[in-house]
PDB file of C-alpha atoms in Angstrom:
ATOM      1  CA  MET A   1      74.431 -35.149  12.506  1.00  0.00           C
ATOM      2  CA  SER A   2      75.119 -37.534   9.643  1.00  0.00           C
ATOM      3  CA  PRO A   3      77.751 -40.310  10.313  1.00  0.00           C
ATOM      4  CA  GLY A   4      80.959 -40.461   8.429  1.00  0.00           C
ATOM      5  CA  ILE A   5      83.111 -43.523   7.760  1.00  0.00           C
ATOM      6  CA  PHE A   6      82.398 -44.535  11.778  1.00  0.00           C
ATOM      7  CA  HIS A   7      79.459 -44.973  13.417  1.00  0.00           C
ATOM      8  CA  PHE A   8      79.356 -46.057  17.068  1.00  0.00           C
ATOM      9  CA  GLY A   9      75.383 -45.762  17.789  1.00  0.00           C
ATOM     10  CA  GLU A  10      74.607 -44.537  21.376  1.00  0.00           C
ATOM     11  CA  ARG A  11      77.726 -44.846  22.687  1.00  0.00           C
ATOM     12  CA  THR A  12      79.432 -41.852  24.785  1.00  0.00           C
ATOM     13  CA  ALA A  13      83.053 -40.992  24.386  1.00  0.00           C
ATOM     14  CA  VAL A  14      84.950 -39.488  27.469  1.00  0.00           C
ATOM     15  CA  VAL A  15      87.697 -36.881  25.869  1.00  0.00           C
ATOM     16  CA  THR A  16      89.503 -35.535  28.514  1.00  0.00           C
ATOM     17  CA  GLY A  17      91.082 -32.164  27.597  1.00  0.00           C
ATOM     18  CA  GLY A  18      88.789 -31.888  24.937  1.00  0.00           C
ATOM     19  CA  SER A  19      87.393 -28.469  25.330  1.00  0.00           C
ATOM     20  CA  LYS A  20      90.486 -27.125  23.302  1.00  0.00           C
ATOM     21  CA  ASN A  21      93.022 -27.943  20.287  1.00  0.00           C
ATOM     22  CA  ILE A  22      93.456 -31.450  19.655  1.00  0.00           C
ATOM     23  CA  GLY A  23      91.021 -32.743  22.421  1.00  0.00           C
ATOM     24  CA  LEU A  24      87.839 -30.523  20.906  1.00  0.00           C
ATOM     25  CA  ALA A  25      88.987 -31.855  17.419  1.00  0.00           C
ATOM     26  CA  ILE A  26      88.778 -35.645  18.629  1.00  0.00           C
ATOM     27  CA  ALA A  27      85.955 -34.870  20.320  1.00  0.00           C
ATOM     28  CA  GLU A  28      84.174 -33.535  17.651  1.00  0.00           C
ATOM     29  CA  MET A  29      84.626 -36.726  15.023  1.00  0.00           C
ATOM     30  CA  PHE A  30      83.765 -38.600  18.076  1.00  0.00           C
ATOM     31  CA  ALA A  31      79.986 -36.267  17.535  1.00  0.00           C
ATOM     32  CA  GLN A  32      80.656 -36.684  14.032  1.00  0.00           C
ATOM     33  CA  ALA A  33      81.057 -40.656  14.468  1.00  0.00           C
ATOM     34  CA  GLY A  34      77.283 -40.043  16.091  1.00  0.00           C
ATOM     35  CA  MET A  35      78.684 -40.340  19.860  1.00  0.00           C
ATOM     36  CA  LYS A  36      77.677 -38.025  22.535  1.00  0.00           C
ATOM     37  CA  VAL A  37      80.375 -36.656  23.773  1.00  0.00           C
ATOM     38  CA  ALA A  38      81.306 -35.933  27.586  1.00  0.00           C
ATOM     39  CA  ILE A  39      84.210 -33.303  27.738  1.00  0.00           C
ATOM     40  CA  ILE A  40      86.420 -33.145  30.897  1.00  0.00           C
ATOM     41  CA  SER A  41      88.413 -29.778  31.063  1.00  0.00           C
ATOM     42  CA  SER A  42      89.571 -27.974  34.134  1.00  0.00           C
ATOM     43  CA  SER A  43      88.473 -24.569  32.297  1.00  0.00           C
ATOM     44  CA  ARG A  44      84.804 -23.555  32.482  1.00  0.00           C
ATOM     45  CA  GLU A  45      85.613 -21.016  30.260  1.00  0.00           C
ATOM     46  CA  SER A  46      86.767 -23.248  27.802  1.00  0.00           C
ATOM     47  CA  GLN A  47      83.896 -25.236  28.350  1.00  0.00           C
ATOM     48  CA  ILE A  48      81.746 -23.141  27.092  1.00  0.00           C
ATOM     49  CA  GLN A  49      83.975 -22.354  24.533  1.00  0.00           C
ATOM     50  CA  ALA A  50      84.107 -26.011  22.876  1.00  0.00           C
ATOM     51  CA  LEU A  51      80.309 -26.349  24.110  1.00  0.00           C
ATOM     52  CA  GLN A  52      79.121 -23.306  21.556  1.00  0.00           C
ATOM     53  CA  HIS A  53      81.482 -24.584  18.490  1.00  0.00           C
ATOM     54  CA  LEU A  54      80.278 -28.320  19.146  1.00  0.00           C
ATOM     55  CA  GLU A  55      76.233 -27.668  19.717  1.00  0.00           C
ATOM     56  CA  PRO A  56      75.826 -25.531  16.352  1.00  0.00           C
ATOM     57  CA  LYS A  57      77.122 -28.248  14.633  1.00  0.00           C
ATOM     58  CA  GLY A  58      74.609 -30.617  15.973  1.00  0.00           C
ATOM     59  CA  CYS A  59      76.955 -32.430  18.403  1.00  0.00           C
ATOM     60  CA  ARG A  60      75.294 -33.640  21.940  1.00  0.00           C
ATOM     61  CA  ALA A  61      77.999 -32.963  24.188  1.00  0.00           C
ATOM     62  CA  SER A  62      78.614 -32.086  27.696  1.00  0.00           C
ATOM     63  CA  THR A  63      81.371 -31.064  29.949  1.00  0.00           C
ATOM     64  CA  TRP A  64      82.455 -31.451  32.608  1.00  0.00           C
ATOM     65  CA  GLU A  65      84.511 -29.736  35.480  1.00  0.00           C
ATOM     66  CA  CYS A  66      87.808 -31.610  36.200  1.00  0.00           C
ATOM     67  CA  ASP A  67      91.665 -31.473  37.016  1.00  0.00           C
ATOM     68  CA  ILE A  68      92.470 -35.365  36.084  1.00  0.00           C
ATOM     69  CA  SER A  69      95.767 -34.999  37.613  1.00  0.00           C
ATOM     70  CA  ASP A  70      93.832 -34.628  40.949  1.00  0.00           C
ATOM     71  CA  ILE A  71      92.564 -38.436  42.251  1.00  0.00           C
ATOM     72  CA  ALA A  72      89.711 -36.938  44.663  1.00  0.00           C
ATOM     73  CA  LYS A  73      88.608 -34.425  41.847  1.00  0.00           C
ATOM     74  CA  ILE A  74      87.804 -37.553  39.390  1.00  0.00           C
ATOM     75  CA  ASP A  75      86.069 -39.248  41.941  1.00  0.00           C
ATOM     76  CA  GLY A  76      83.950 -35.966  42.874  1.00  0.00           C
ATOM     77  CA  THR A  77      83.148 -35.622  38.678  1.00  0.00           C
ATOM     78  CA  LEU A  78      82.504 -39.018  38.446  1.00  0.00           C
ATOM     79  CA  ALA A  79      79.752 -38.903  41.780  1.00  0.00           C
ATOM     80  CA  ARG A  80      78.218 -35.507  40.261  1.00  0.00           C
ATOM     81  CA  GLY A  81      76.817 -37.644  37.499  1.00  0.00           C
ATOM     82  CA  LEU A  82      79.128 -38.622  35.071  1.00  0.00           C
ATOM     83  CA  PHE A  83      78.755 -42.495  35.147  1.00  0.00           C
ATOM     84  CA  ARG A  84      74.595 -41.757  34.964  1.00  0.00           C
ATOM     85  CA  GLU A  85      74.992 -39.858  31.589  1.00  0.00           C
ATOM     86  CA  ILE A  86      77.175 -42.374  30.273  1.00  0.00           C
ATOM     87  CA  ALA A  87      74.947 -45.087  31.157  1.00  0.00           C
ATOM     88  CA  MET A  88      77.443 -46.525  33.408  1.00  0.00           C
ATOM     89  CA  ARG A  89      79.634 -48.005  30.554  1.00  0.00           C
ATOM     90  CA  PHE A  90      83.073 -46.334  29.129  1.00  0.00           C
ATOM     91  CA  ASP A  91      82.582 -47.158  25.733  1.00  0.00           C
TER      92      ASP A  91
END
C-alpha cells in the first residue's frame, strides 16, 4: 500500500470499534498511511467483514474480540497477545 500525505512507518494503530462505520474508515486511513492496524470489536462477524474489506486493499490488519466496557475483558485481550503484536508499544 503506498503512503499518502502521512506515513507512520511500521507502527501499529489500535482502533477500538474499528470493525465498521467510522471506526473502520479510521482503521483504513491508518493502514493507508503505512501502519499496521489492530482492530478491537465485540462482534466476531463484524471483525470478519472488516478484514474482508481491508485485506484486498493491501492493509495489514488483525482483529481482537473484546468488549472494552469490561475492564477484565481488556486485560484478557492484552494477555492473549495484543501486546506482543504491537511490540509492547502504543503509537
